[in-house]
Short mmCIF file of N, CA and C in Angstrom, two decimals:
data_model
loop_
_atom_site.label_atom_id
_atom_site.label_comp_id
_atom_site.label_asym_id
_atom_site.label_seq_id
_atom_site.Cartn_x
_atom_site.Cartn_y
_atom_site.Cartn_z
N PRO F 1 -6.48 7.24 4.62
CA PRO F 1 -5.81 6.61 3.48
C PRO F 1 -4.81 7.57 2.82
N HIS F 2 -3.93 7.01 2.05
CA HIS F 2 -2.94 7.82 1.34
C HIS F 2 -2.68 7.19 -0.02
N PRO F 3 -2.14 7.94 -0.96
CA PRO F 3 -1.93 7.43 -2.31
C PRO F 3 -0.58 6.76 -2.54
N HIS F 4 0.28 6.74 -1.55
CA HIS F 4 1.63 6.20 -1.73
C HIS F 4 1.61 4.68 -1.87
N GLU F 5 2.69 4.11 -2.43
CA GLU F 5 2.77 2.67 -2.67
C GLU F 5 4.05 2.09 -2.10
N LEU F 6 3.98 0.81 -1.75
CA LEU F 6 5.17 0.08 -1.39
C LEU F 6 5.84 -0.37 -2.69
N VAL F 7 7.17 -0.27 -2.73
CA VAL F 7 7.93 -0.71 -3.89
C VAL F 7 9.09 -1.57 -3.43
N GLY F 8 9.44 -2.54 -4.23
CA GLY F 8 10.56 -3.41 -3.91
C GLY F 8 10.42 -4.75 -4.61
N LYS F 9 11.30 -5.65 -4.25
CA LYS F 9 11.41 -6.94 -4.91
C LYS F 9 10.11 -7.75 -4.90
N ASP F 10 9.44 -7.82 -3.79
CA ASP F 10 8.22 -8.63 -3.66
C ASP F 10 6.95 -7.79 -3.70
N CYS F 11 7.00 -6.61 -4.32
CA CYS F 11 5.84 -5.72 -4.37
C CYS F 11 5.17 -5.77 -5.74
N ARG F 12 3.85 -5.64 -5.70
CA ARG F 12 3.05 -5.61 -6.93
C ARG F 12 1.83 -4.74 -6.63
N ASP F 13 1.58 -3.75 -7.47
CA ASP F 13 0.43 -2.85 -7.31
C ASP F 13 0.37 -2.20 -5.93
N GLY F 14 1.54 -1.91 -5.34
CA GLY F 14 1.57 -1.26 -4.04
C GLY F 14 1.49 -2.20 -2.86
N PHE F 15 1.38 -3.51 -3.13
CA PHE F 15 1.30 -4.52 -2.08
C PHE F 15 2.65 -5.22 -1.95
N TYR F 16 2.99 -5.62 -0.74
CA TYR F 16 4.14 -6.49 -0.51
C TYR F 16 3.57 -7.85 -0.17
N GLU F 17 4.02 -8.86 -0.87
CA GLU F 17 3.50 -10.20 -0.61
C GLU F 17 4.66 -11.18 -0.59
N ALA F 18 4.73 -11.97 0.47
CA ALA F 18 5.80 -12.95 0.59
C ALA F 18 5.24 -14.22 1.23
N GLU F 19 5.73 -15.34 0.75
CA GLU F 19 5.34 -16.62 1.34
C GLU F 19 6.45 -17.04 2.28
N LEU F 20 6.08 -17.36 3.50
CA LEU F 20 7.05 -17.71 4.52
C LEU F 20 7.13 -19.22 4.68
N CYS F 21 8.30 -19.69 5.02
CA CYS F 21 8.50 -21.11 5.29
C CYS F 21 7.96 -21.45 6.67
N PRO F 22 7.40 -22.63 6.85
CA PRO F 22 6.82 -23.00 8.15
C PRO F 22 7.84 -23.00 9.30
N ASP F 23 9.11 -23.19 8.98
CA ASP F 23 10.12 -23.26 10.03
C ASP F 23 10.67 -21.89 10.42
N ARG F 24 10.20 -20.82 9.78
CA ARG F 24 10.66 -19.47 10.11
C ARG F 24 9.59 -18.70 10.88
N CYS F 25 9.96 -18.19 12.04
CA CYS F 25 9.02 -17.42 12.85
C CYS F 25 9.22 -15.92 12.68
N ILE F 26 10.32 -15.53 12.06
CA ILE F 26 10.65 -14.12 11.92
C ILE F 26 10.81 -13.79 10.43
N HIS F 27 10.30 -12.63 10.04
CA HIS F 27 10.47 -12.18 8.66
C HIS F 27 11.02 -10.77 8.68
N SER F 28 12.01 -10.51 7.86
CA SER F 28 12.54 -9.15 7.76
C SER F 28 12.24 -8.61 6.36
N PHE F 29 11.96 -7.33 6.31
CA PHE F 29 11.63 -6.67 5.05
C PHE F 29 12.90 -6.04 4.51
N GLN F 30 13.38 -6.57 3.39
CA GLN F 30 14.59 -6.04 2.79
C GLN F 30 14.25 -5.46 1.42
N ASN F 31 14.97 -4.41 1.04
CA ASN F 31 14.75 -3.76 -0.24
C ASN F 31 13.30 -3.34 -0.43
N LEU F 32 12.73 -2.76 0.60
CA LEU F 32 11.34 -2.31 0.58
C LEU F 32 11.32 -0.80 0.80
N GLY F 33 10.57 -0.10 -0.02
CA GLY F 33 10.50 1.35 0.12
C GLY F 33 9.09 1.86 -0.10
N ILE F 34 8.91 3.13 0.16
CA ILE F 34 7.63 3.79 -0.06
C ILE F 34 7.80 4.79 -1.19
N GLN F 35 7.04 4.59 -2.25
CA GLN F 35 7.07 5.51 -3.40
C GLN F 35 6.03 6.59 -3.15
N CYS F 36 6.50 7.81 -2.93
CA CYS F 36 5.59 8.92 -2.67
C CYS F 36 5.00 9.44 -3.97
N VAL F 37 3.76 9.85 -3.90
CA VAL F 37 3.04 10.37 -5.06
C VAL F 37 3.11 11.89 -5.04
N LYS F 38 3.37 12.47 -6.20
CA LYS F 38 3.38 13.93 -6.31
C LYS F 38 1.94 14.44 -6.43
N LYS F 39 1.74 15.68 -6.06
CA LYS F 39 0.38 16.25 -6.11
C LYS F 39 -0.26 16.12 -7.48
N ARG F 40 0.53 16.32 -8.53
CA ARG F 40 -0.03 16.27 -9.89
C ARG F 40 -0.45 14.85 -10.29
N ASP F 41 0.08 13.81 -9.60
CA ASP F 41 -0.26 12.42 -9.91
C ASP F 41 -1.26 11.83 -8.92
N LEU F 42 -1.76 12.66 -8.02
CA LEU F 42 -2.64 12.19 -6.95
C LEU F 42 -3.91 11.52 -7.47
N GLU F 43 -4.60 12.15 -8.38
CA GLU F 43 -5.87 11.62 -8.89
C GLU F 43 -5.68 10.27 -9.57
N GLN F 44 -4.61 10.14 -10.34
CA GLN F 44 -4.32 8.87 -11.02
C GLN F 44 -4.00 7.77 -10.00
N ALA F 45 -3.24 8.10 -8.96
CA ALA F 45 -2.88 7.13 -7.94
C ALA F 45 -4.12 6.64 -7.18
N ILE F 46 -5.03 7.55 -6.86
CA ILE F 46 -6.25 7.17 -6.15
C ILE F 46 -7.14 6.31 -7.05
N SER F 47 -7.23 6.66 -8.33
CA SER F 47 -8.03 5.86 -9.26
C SER F 47 -7.48 4.44 -9.38
N GLN F 48 -6.16 4.33 -9.43
CA GLN F 48 -5.54 3.00 -9.51
C GLN F 48 -5.82 2.20 -8.23
N ARG F 49 -5.76 2.87 -7.09
CA ARG F 49 -6.02 2.21 -5.80
C ARG F 49 -7.46 1.68 -5.75
N ILE F 50 -8.40 2.47 -6.26
CA ILE F 50 -9.80 2.05 -6.30
C ILE F 50 -9.97 0.88 -7.27
N GLN F 51 -9.31 0.97 -8.42
CA GLN F 51 -9.41 -0.06 -9.45
C GLN F 51 -8.86 -1.41 -8.98
N THR F 52 -7.76 -1.39 -8.23
CA THR F 52 -7.16 -2.64 -7.74
C THR F 52 -7.73 -3.08 -6.39
N ASN F 53 -8.72 -2.34 -5.91
CA ASN F 53 -9.35 -2.64 -4.62
C ASN F 53 -8.34 -2.66 -3.48
N ASN F 54 -7.38 -1.74 -3.54
CA ASN F 54 -6.36 -1.61 -2.51
C ASN F 54 -6.91 -0.70 -1.42
N ASN F 55 -7.68 -1.29 -0.50
CA ASN F 55 -8.37 -0.53 0.54
C ASN F 55 -8.43 -1.35 1.83
N PRO F 56 -7.28 -1.61 2.45
CA PRO F 56 -7.27 -2.48 3.62
C PRO F 56 -8.01 -1.92 4.83
N PHE F 57 -8.23 -0.62 4.89
CA PHE F 57 -8.92 -0.02 6.03
C PHE F 57 -10.41 0.22 5.76
N GLN F 58 -10.89 -0.29 4.60
CA GLN F 58 -12.30 -0.21 4.23
C GLN F 58 -12.84 1.22 4.25
N VAL F 59 -12.08 2.14 3.68
CA VAL F 59 -12.50 3.53 3.59
C VAL F 59 -13.50 3.66 2.44
N PRO F 60 -14.65 4.27 2.67
CA PRO F 60 -15.63 4.44 1.59
C PRO F 60 -15.03 5.21 0.41
N ILE F 61 -15.46 4.87 -0.80
CA ILE F 61 -14.92 5.49 -2.02
C ILE F 61 -15.04 7.01 -1.99
N GLU F 62 -16.16 7.52 -1.45
CA GLU F 62 -16.34 8.97 -1.39
C GLU F 62 -15.21 9.63 -0.60
N GLU F 63 -14.78 9.01 0.49
CA GLU F 63 -13.72 9.57 1.32
C GLU F 63 -12.35 9.39 0.68
N GLN F 64 -12.18 8.39 -0.18
CA GLN F 64 -10.90 8.17 -0.83
C GLN F 64 -10.55 9.29 -1.79
N ARG F 65 -11.53 10.03 -2.24
CA ARG F 65 -11.30 11.12 -3.17
C ARG F 65 -11.15 12.47 -2.43
N GLY F 66 -10.97 12.43 -1.13
CA GLY F 66 -10.86 13.65 -0.34
C GLY F 66 -9.44 14.20 -0.31
N ASP F 67 -9.18 15.05 0.68
CA ASP F 67 -7.86 15.65 0.85
C ASP F 67 -6.91 14.66 1.49
N TYR F 68 -5.62 14.76 1.14
CA TYR F 68 -4.62 13.85 1.66
C TYR F 68 -3.44 14.61 2.23
N ASP F 69 -2.89 14.07 3.29
CA ASP F 69 -1.63 14.57 3.82
C ASP F 69 -0.54 13.75 3.14
N LEU F 70 0.14 14.33 2.17
CA LEU F 70 1.14 13.60 1.41
C LEU F 70 2.42 13.33 2.20
N ASN F 71 2.47 13.78 3.45
CA ASN F 71 3.61 13.52 4.32
C ASN F 71 3.34 12.39 5.30
N ALA F 72 2.21 11.70 5.14
CA ALA F 72 1.83 10.64 6.06
C ALA F 72 1.58 9.33 5.31
N VAL F 73 1.87 8.22 5.96
CA VAL F 73 1.54 6.90 5.42
C VAL F 73 0.91 6.06 6.52
N ARG F 74 0.23 5.02 6.13
CA ARG F 74 -0.41 4.12 7.07
C ARG F 74 -0.17 2.70 6.55
N LEU F 75 0.43 1.85 7.36
CA LEU F 75 0.73 0.48 6.95
C LEU F 75 -0.28 -0.48 7.54
N CYS F 76 -0.60 -1.50 6.77
CA CYS F 76 -1.53 -2.53 7.21
C CYS F 76 -0.86 -3.88 7.00
N PHE F 77 -0.89 -4.73 8.00
CA PHE F 77 -0.32 -6.07 7.89
C PHE F 77 -1.44 -7.08 7.93
N GLN F 78 -1.38 -8.04 7.03
CA GLN F 78 -2.36 -9.13 7.02
C GLN F 78 -1.59 -10.43 6.88
N VAL F 79 -1.88 -11.36 7.76
CA VAL F 79 -1.20 -12.66 7.74
C VAL F 79 -2.25 -13.74 7.60
N THR F 80 -2.02 -14.65 6.68
CA THR F 80 -2.91 -15.79 6.49
C THR F 80 -2.15 -17.04 6.86
N VAL F 81 -2.73 -17.83 7.74
CA VAL F 81 -2.07 -19.06 8.18
C VAL F 81 -2.74 -20.25 7.52
#
């Protein structure tokens, strides 16, 4: 896990959420970025992630408070039909 967040037009609390039209098979991500967290803001970012239940990889809470490589990100895609 990492403390960084997605930011952009359709982002909220580090999540990107968009509703797609049934006639569109392709979606492009526009105006989407990754907001990197500074070391001094790391603890606050992790606390917010725990509070909003932003844990798509189901990492145990104990491990979420561990060491982080601030140069790495991990993306998770979830589609509901």
